[in-house]
């Protein structure tokens, strides 16, 4: 189904990816009695109304983390489940969202005019805590929360054992960003990946927040190996820039984030956030 702001793709039975204007992704997962919306895109257009056309079931909302390209549409809903460490992020300045959308439209070459009134308005909203081990019961389908602090201190991923899918947000992919202000150290992220690995027998692929192509679960092992290299100082440490900020890439890559050695996982980090520190516990620096 398509609208001016959203398009969809069914990625598994009763499991729909919803794609936003900037190709950012969220997922609608339906059980027998409830649906779970995983993230809400950048917040242009009314995502709640769009979801209502996709399902008649009551919808719970959960965020993989607090970044605005995953929570912008939250404000159309009455409440959201989110890890407490990331609650402040959903209220970051709206200019971030506007810049994101403008950039995305320019890049895509799409002929779309966005009005100010198309943006959701950030209002104080009810947040419900999720944490490692929390389970959503959707009726003959359960979705489990796994905490993976790294990209942000409150990052979680969601495991659906039935379809053998993990909905991973920005937790681990070909361009995992660990240099932004709310990211943890590489050491903490490495521990998170070891935790996530315990669940590897129960899923095959991870669907993330920015690519309509799942990544195989082996990317976790590659990311873990790369964390070890970064901590040991034996990675490529390629000086680079992303989102206008300087960072280092753990492995050499091409312009499309393909690693030159053929592996998938890559990490953008900064030298001062390699070793563990108190700020890893969710406080912005
Ligand atoms: Zn993010």
mmCIF file of C-alpha atoms and ligand atoms in Angstrom:
data_model
loop_
_atom_site.group_PDB
_atom_site.id
_atom_site.type_symbol
_atom_site.label_atom_id
_atom_site.label_comp_id
_atom_site.label_asym_id
_atom_site.label_seq_id
_atom_site.Cartn_x
_atom_site.Cartn_y
_atom_site.Cartn_z
ATOM 1 C CA UNK A 1 0.000 0.000 0.000
ATOM 2 C CA UNK A 2 1.267 3.481 -0.827
ATOM 3 C CA UNK A 3 0.456 7.016 0.279
ATOM 4 C CA UNK A 4 2.199 10.344 -0.237
ATOM 5 C CA UNK A 5 4.395 9.709 2.801
ATOM 6 C CA UNK A 6 4.553 5.930 3.251
ATOM 7 C CA UNK A 7 4.912 2.717 1.275
ATOM 8 C CA UNK A 8 4.855 -0.886 2.466
ATOM 9 C CA UNK A 9 6.401 -4.275 1.839
ATOM 10 C CA UNK A 10 5.342 -7.545 3.435
ATOM 11 C CA UNK A 11 8.529 -9.203 4.692
ATOM 12 C CA UNK A 12 6.917 -12.221 6.416
ATOM 13 C CA UNK A 13 3.338 -13.359 7.144
ATOM 14 C CA UNK A 14 1.515 -10.623 9.086
ATOM 15 C CA UNK A 15 4.728 -8.603 9.146
ATOM 16 C CA UNK A 16 4.887 -5.362 7.179
ATOM 17 C CA UNK A 17 7.777 -2.988 6.656
ATOM 18 C CA UNK A 18 6.624 0.627 6.347
ATOM 19 C CA UNK A 19 9.006 2.882 4.482
ATOM 20 C CA UNK A 20 9.215 6.642 5.072
ATOM 21 C CA UNK A 21 10.304 9.481 2.810
ATOM 22 C CA UNK A 22 13.949 9.116 3.809
ATOM 23 C CA UNK A 23 13.837 5.346 3.257
ATOM 24 C CA UNK A 24 13.796 4.920 7.018
ATOM 25 C CA UNK A 25 11.861 1.837 8.128
ATOM 26 C CA UNK A 26 9.434 0.758 10.784
ATOM 27 C CA UNK A 27 7.551 -2.521 11.131
ATOM 28 C CA UNK A 28 3.970 -3.523 11.870
ATOM 29 C CA UNK A 29 3.821 -6.995 13.421
ATOM 30 C CA UNK A 30 0.394 -8.594 13.886
ATOM 31 C CA UNK A 31 -0.639 -11.342 16.278
ATOM 32 C CA UNK A 32 -4.142 -12.708 16.802
ATOM 33 C CA UNK A 33 -5.285 -10.061 19.278
ATOM 34 C CA UNK A 34 -2.813 -7.176 19.021
ATOM 35 C CA UNK A 35 -0.390 -5.523 16.654
ATOM 36 C CA UNK A 36 2.994 -4.087 17.564
ATOM 37 C CA UNK A 37 4.421 -1.113 15.696
ATOM 38 C CA UNK A 38 8.206 -1.109 15.941
ATOM 39 C CA UNK A 39 9.398 2.521 15.510
ATOM 40 C CA UNK A 40 7.580 5.409 13.861
ATOM 41 C CA UNK A 41 9.866 6.918 11.173
ATOM 42 C CA UNK A 42 10.710 10.632 11.012
ATOM 43 C CA UNK A 43 7.253 12.029 11.720
ATOM 44 C CA UNK A 44 5.905 13.294 8.410
ATOM 45 C CA UNK A 45 2.322 12.333 7.614
ATOM 46 C CA UNK A 46 0.001 10.597 10.062
ATOM 47 C CA UNK A 47 1.466 7.132 10.632
ATOM 48 C CA UNK A 48 -1.290 6.144 13.041
ATOM 49 C CA UNK A 49 -3.972 6.699 10.377
ATOM 50 C CA UNK A 50 -1.849 4.812 7.859
ATOM 51 C CA UNK A 51 -1.491 1.845 10.256
ATOM 52 C CA UNK A 52 -5.258 1.875 10.811
ATOM 53 C CA UNK A 53 -5.640 1.065 7.129
ATOM 54 C CA UNK A 54 -3.284 -1.896 7.525
ATOM 55 C CA UNK A 55 -4.842 -3.529 10.599
ATOM 56 C CA UNK A 56 -7.992 -3.446 12.737
ATOM 57 C CA UNK A 57 -6.138 -4.770 15.796
ATOM 58 C CA UNK A 58 -5.240 -2.536 18.743
ATOM 59 C CA UNK A 59 -1.701 -1.250 18.207
ATOM 60 C CA UNK A 60 1.083 -1.067 20.798
ATOM 61 C CA UNK A 61 4.063 1.098 19.911
ATOM 62 C CA UNK A 62 7.667 0.331 20.828
ATOM 63 C CA UNK A 63 10.849 2.189 19.860
ATOM 64 C CA UNK A 64 14.144 0.405 19.187
ATOM 65 C CA UNK A 65 15.840 3.606 20.384
ATOM 66 C CA UNK A 66 15.140 7.294 20.766
ATOM 67 C CA UNK A 67 16.625 8.844 17.610
ATOM 68 C CA UNK A 68 14.199 11.128 15.808
ATOM 69 C CA UNK A 69 14.167 9.082 12.589
ATOM 70 C CA UNK A 70 12.713 6.212 14.663
ATOM 71 C CA UNK A 71 10.403 8.160 16.969
ATOM 72 C CA UNK A 72 9.194 11.178 14.968
ATOM 73 C CA UNK A 73 5.738 9.673 14.414
ATOM 74 C CA UNK A 74 5.324 8.749 18.103
ATOM 75 C CA UNK A 75 3.277 11.852 18.791
ATOM 76 C CA UNK A 76 0.342 10.583 16.728
ATOM 77 C CA UNK A 77 -0.026 7.803 19.313
ATOM 78 C CA UNK A 78 -1.224 7.897 22.921
ATOM 79 C CA UNK A 79 1.765 6.096 24.454
ATOM 80 C CA UNK A 80 5.002 4.359 23.573
ATOM 81 C CA UNK A 81 7.189 1.665 25.038
ATOM 82 C CA UNK A 82 10.824 2.770 25.117
ATOM 83 C CA UNK A 83 13.940 2.038 27.166
ATOM 84 C CA UNK A 84 14.139 4.715 29.887
ATOM 85 C CA UNK A 85 17.690 5.773 28.901
ATOM 86 C CA UNK A 86 16.402 6.973 25.522
ATOM 87 C CA UNK A 87 13.309 8.913 26.587
ATOM 88 C CA UNK A 88 15.040 12.346 26.391
ATOM 89 C CA UNK A 89 16.043 11.689 22.768
ATOM 90 C CA UNK A 90 12.476 11.680 21.474
ATOM 91 C CA UNK A 91 12.227 15.360 22.442
ATOM 92 C CA UNK A 92 15.320 16.506 20.522
ATOM 93 C CA UNK A 93 14.803 19.726 18.505
ATOM 94 C CA UNK A 94 12.375 19.466 15.607
ATOM 95 C CA UNK A 95 14.961 21.125 13.350
ATOM 96 C CA UNK A 96 16.712 17.722 13.296
ATOM 97 C CA UNK A 97 13.639 16.103 11.779
ATOM 98 C CA UNK A 98 13.062 18.884 9.269
ATOM 99 C CA UNK A 99 16.700 18.734 8.137
ATOM 100 C CA UNK A 100 16.536 14.945 7.840
ATOM 101 C CA UNK A 101 13.460 15.031 5.604
ATOM 102 C CA UNK A 102 14.715 17.874 3.403
ATOM 103 C CA UNK A 103 18.014 16.069 2.861
ATOM 104 C CA UNK A 104 16.303 12.770 2.146
ATOM 105 C CA UNK A 105 13.964 14.270 -0.445
ATOM 106 C CA UNK A 106 16.826 16.104 -2.134
ATOM 107 C CA UNK A 107 18.912 12.903 -2.273
ATOM 108 C CA UNK A 108 16.039 10.810 -3.640
ATOM 109 C CA UNK A 109 15.203 13.299 -6.405
ATOM 110 C CA UNK A 110 11.515 12.771 -5.530
ATOM 111 C CA UNK A 111 9.144 15.532 -6.554
ATOM 112 C CA UNK A 112 7.439 15.972 -3.180
ATOM 113 C CA UNK A 113 6.490 19.154 -1.415
ATOM 114 C CA UNK A 114 6.341 18.901 2.371
ATOM 115 C CA UNK A 115 4.337 21.432 4.326
ATOM 116 C CA UNK A 116 5.053 22.412 7.897
ATOM 117 C CA UNK A 117 1.633 21.026 8.783
ATOM 118 C CA UNK A 118 2.722 17.584 7.523
ATOM 119 C CA UNK A 119 5.115 17.210 10.475
ATOM 120 C CA UNK A 120 3.895 15.681 13.711
ATOM 121 C CA UNK A 121 4.116 18.066 16.635
ATOM 122 C CA UNK A 122 6.216 16.877 19.563
ATOM 123 C CA UNK A 123 4.084 16.900 22.696
ATOM 124 C CA UNK A 124 4.759 15.347 26.102
ATOM 125 C CA UNK A 125 3.565 11.762 25.839
ATOM 126 C CA UNK A 126 3.115 8.755 28.087
ATOM 127 C CA UNK A 127 6.130 6.463 27.999
ATOM 128 C CA UNK A 128 6.141 2.900 29.288
ATOM 129 C CA UNK A 129 9.469 1.275 30.179
ATOM 130 C CA UNK A 130 10.899 -1.697 28.332
ATOM 131 C CA UNK A 131 14.004 -3.562 29.404
ATOM 132 C CA UNK A 132 15.910 -6.718 28.609
ATOM 133 C CA UNK A 133 13.580 -9.723 28.857
ATOM 134 C CA UNK A 134 10.312 -7.783 28.444
ATOM 135 C CA UNK A 135 7.797 -9.709 26.309
ATOM 136 C CA UNK A 136 4.961 -8.404 24.136
ATOM 137 C CA UNK A 137 2.124 -10.925 23.887
ATOM 138 C CA UNK A 138 0.270 -10.258 20.633
ATOM 139 C CA UNK A 139 -1.919 -13.383 20.813
ATOM 140 C CA UNK A 140 -0.265 -16.563 19.488
ATOM 141 C CA UNK A 141 2.794 -14.455 18.715
ATOM 142 C CA UNK A 142 5.281 -13.112 21.228
ATOM 143 C CA UNK A 143 7.998 -10.535 20.661
ATOM 144 C CA UNK A 144 10.923 -10.406 23.102
ATOM 145 C CA UNK A 145 13.039 -7.410 24.029
ATOM 146 C CA UNK A 146 16.829 -7.784 24.030
ATOM 147 C CA UNK A 147 18.838 -4.822 25.313
ATOM 148 C CA UNK A 148 21.774 -3.958 23.054
ATOM 149 C CA UNK A 149 23.283 -0.708 24.374
ATOM 150 C CA UNK A 150 25.727 0.745 21.869
ATOM 151 C CA UNK A 151 24.247 2.950 19.140
ATOM 152 C CA UNK A 152 22.406 4.583 22.053
ATOM 153 C CA UNK A 153 22.440 3.615 25.727
ATOM 154 C CA UNK A 154 18.774 2.595 25.514
ATOM 155 C CA UNK A 155 18.914 0.608 22.284
ATOM 156 C CA UNK A 156 16.852 -2.583 22.210
ATOM 157 C CA UNK A 157 16.143 -5.128 19.491
ATOM 158 C CA UNK A 158 13.013 -7.273 19.181
ATOM 159 C CA UNK A 159 13.091 -11.020 18.636
ATOM 160 C CA UNK A 160 10.257 -12.811 16.866
ATOM 161 C CA UNK A 161 11.049 -16.519 17.280
ATOM 162 C CA UNK A 162 8.082 -17.500 15.086
ATOM 163 C CA UNK A 163 9.421 -15.862 11.929
ATOM 164 C CA UNK A 164 13.063 -16.124 13.114
ATOM 165 C CA UNK A 165 13.475 -12.369 12.611
ATOM 166 C CA UNK A 166 15.132 -9.765 14.824
ATOM 167 C CA UNK A 167 13.964 -6.182 14.335
ATOM 168 C CA UNK A 168 17.212 -4.402 15.018
ATOM 169 C CA UNK A 169 16.700 -0.675 14.466
ATOM 170 C CA UNK A 170 20.238 0.742 14.184
ATOM 171 C CA UNK A 171 21.833 -1.733 16.617
ATOM 172 C CA UNK A 172 24.115 -3.653 14.231
ATOM 173 C CA UNK A 173 24.463 -3.186 10.499
ATOM 174 C CA UNK A 174 26.889 -2.254 7.706
ATOM 175 C CA UNK A 175 27.285 1.251 9.147
ATOM 176 C CA UNK A 176 26.758 1.086 12.907
ATOM 177 C CA UNK A 177 27.215 4.574 14.341
ATOM 178 C CA UNK A 178 28.921 4.646 17.726
ATOM 179 C CA UNK A 179 30.403 8.166 17.652
ATOM 180 C CA UNK A 180 27.196 10.168 18.212
ATOM 181 C CA UNK A 181 26.640 11.888 21.582
ATOM 182 C CA UNK A 182 24.387 9.217 23.073
ATOM 183 C CA UNK A 183 26.375 6.168 22.002
ATOM 184 C CA UNK A 184 28.178 3.962 24.503
ATOM 185 C CA UNK A 185 31.816 2.928 24.377
ATOM 186 C CA UNK A 186 33.028 0.158 22.081
ATOM 187 C CA UNK A 187 33.699 -1.993 25.168
ATOM 188 C CA UNK A 188 30.084 -1.720 26.313
ATOM 189 C CA UNK A 189 28.829 -2.372 22.775
ATOM 190 C CA UNK A 190 31.023 -5.453 22.592
ATOM 191 C CA UNK A 191 29.369 -6.818 25.755
ATOM 192 C CA UNK A 192 25.949 -6.093 24.215
ATOM 193 C CA UNK A 193 26.832 -8.127 21.139
ATOM 194 C CA UNK A 194 27.953 -11.053 23.313
ATOM 195 C CA UNK A 195 24.521 -10.876 24.985
ATOM 196 C CA UNK A 196 22.731 -10.726 21.610
ATOM 197 C CA UNK A 197 24.735 -13.727 20.403
ATOM 198 C CA UNK A 198 23.008 -15.915 23.020
ATOM 199 C CA UNK A 199 19.845 -15.570 20.952
ATOM 200 C CA UNK A 200 21.448 -16.386 17.585
ATOM 201 C CA UNK A 201 19.992 -19.948 17.526
ATOM 202 C CA UNK A 202 16.498 -18.441 17.442
ATOM 203 C CA UNK A 203 16.723 -16.161 14.403
ATOM 204 C CA UNK A 204 18.259 -16.023 10.943
ATOM 205 C CA UNK A 205 18.040 -12.395 9.813
ATOM 206 C CA UNK A 206 17.905 -8.902 11.220
ATOM 207 C CA UNK A 207 15.714 -6.222 9.674
ATOM 208 C CA UNK A 208 17.043 -2.778 10.502
ATOM 209 C CA UNK A 209 15.965 0.827 10.316
ATOM 210 C CA UNK A 210 17.476 1.969 7.048
ATOM 211 C CA UNK A 211 17.712 -0.783 4.457
ATOM 212 C CA UNK A 212 14.980 -2.831 2.860
ATOM 213 C CA UNK A 213 17.366 -5.778 2.877
ATOM 214 C CA UNK A 214 17.795 -7.979 5.891
ATOM 215 C CA UNK A 215 21.297 -8.743 7.135
ATOM 216 C CA UNK A 216 22.275 -12.294 8.169
ATOM 217 C CA UNK A 217 22.857 -12.953 11.859
ATOM 218 C CA UNK A 218 26.544 -13.606 11.141
ATOM 219 C CA UNK A 219 26.981 -9.818 11.028
ATOM 220 C CA UNK A 220 26.942 -9.931 14.852
ATOM 221 C CA UNK A 221 30.078 -12.095 14.872
ATOM 222 C CA UNK A 222 31.785 -9.749 12.433
ATOM 223 C CA UNK A 223 30.862 -6.708 14.520
ATOM 224 C CA UNK A 224 32.147 -8.409 17.652
ATOM 225 C CA UNK A 225 35.427 -9.255 15.935
ATOM 226 C CA UNK A 226 35.723 -5.651 14.786
ATOM 227 C CA UNK A 227 35.091 -4.351 18.326
ATOM 228 C CA UNK A 228 38.024 -6.520 19.431
ATOM 229 C CA UNK A 229 40.220 -5.024 16.707
ATOM 230 C CA UNK A 230 39.217 -1.458 17.647
ATOM 231 C CA UNK A 231 39.916 -2.075 21.345
ATOM 232 C CA UNK A 232 43.286 -3.637 20.456
ATOM 233 C CA UNK A 233 44.087 -0.791 18.036
ATOM 234 C CA UNK A 234 44.500 -3.210 15.133
ATOM 235 C CA UNK A 235 41.540 -2.013 13.011
ATOM 236 C CA UNK A 236 41.925 0.168 9.898
ATOM 237 C CA UNK A 237 40.835 3.347 11.782
ATOM 238 C CA UNK A 238 39.951 5.149 8.551
ATOM 239 C CA UNK A 239 39.540 8.878 9.191
ATOM 240 C CA UNK A 240 36.152 9.905 7.886
ATOM 241 C CA UNK A 241 33.114 12.072 8.407
ATOM 242 C CA UNK A 242 29.438 11.219 8.795
ATOM 243 C CA UNK A 243 26.518 13.551 9.460
ATOM 244 C CA UNK A 244 29.019 16.424 9.437
ATOM 245 C CA UNK A 245 31.026 14.980 12.342
ATOM 246 C CA UNK A 246 34.493 13.450 12.219
ATOM 247 C CA UNK A 247 34.733 9.744 13.011
ATOM 248 C CA UNK A 248 36.864 6.689 12.368
ATOM 249 C CA UNK A 249 35.671 3.638 10.434
ATOM 250 C CA UNK A 250 36.887 0.320 11.760
ATOM 251 C CA UNK A 251 37.303 -1.147 8.294
ATOM 252 C CA UNK A 252 38.019 0.290 4.848
ATOM 253 C CA UNK A 253 34.846 0.609 2.781
ATOM 254 C CA UNK A 254 33.562 1.959 -0.507
ATOM 255 C CA UNK A 255 31.026 4.788 -0.926
ATOM 256 C CA UNK A 256 28.136 2.315 -0.527
ATOM 257 C CA UNK A 257 29.424 1.051 2.837
ATOM 258 C CA UNK A 258 30.693 -2.215 1.371
ATOM 259 C CA UNK A 259 33.792 -3.401 3.213
ATOM 260 C CA UNK A 260 36.769 -3.872 0.927
ATOM 261 C CA UNK A 261 37.587 -7.232 2.537
ATOM 262 C CA UNK A 262 34.146 -8.630 1.648
ATOM 263 C CA UNK A 263 32.746 -8.783 5.184
ATOM 264 C CA UNK A 264 29.640 -6.779 6.144
ATOM 265 C CA UNK A 265 29.846 -5.221 9.620
ATOM 266 C CA UNK A 266 31.407 -1.809 9.984
ATOM 267 C CA UNK A 267 31.521 0.616 12.884
ATOM 268 C CA UNK A 268 31.977 4.382 12.927
ATOM 269 C CA UNK A 269 33.497 5.437 16.256
ATOM 270 C CA UNK A 270 35.577 8.070 17.958
ATOM 271 C CA UNK A 271 38.829 7.443 19.800
ATOM 272 C CA UNK A 272 37.565 8.873 23.077
ATOM 273 C CA UNK A 273 34.696 6.367 23.196
ATOM 274 C CA UNK A 274 36.510 3.063 23.063
ATOM 275 C CA UNK A 275 36.868 2.245 26.728
ATOM 276 C CA UNK A 276 34.048 1.922 29.240
ATOM 277 C CA UNK A 277 33.096 4.903 31.329
ATOM 278 C CA UNK A 278 30.286 6.078 33.554
ATOM 279 C CA UNK A 279 28.522 7.900 30.736
ATOM 280 C CA UNK A 280 27.768 4.522 29.167
ATOM 281 C CA UNK A 281 24.905 4.300 31.627
ATOM 282 C CA UNK A 282 22.709 6.483 29.518
ATOM 283 C CA UNK A 283 23.729 9.997 30.356
ATOM 284 C CA UNK A 284 24.309 12.266 27.377
ATOM 285 C CA UNK A 285 27.799 13.757 27.204
HETATM 286 ZN ZN1 LIG B 1 19.714 5.725 15.335
#
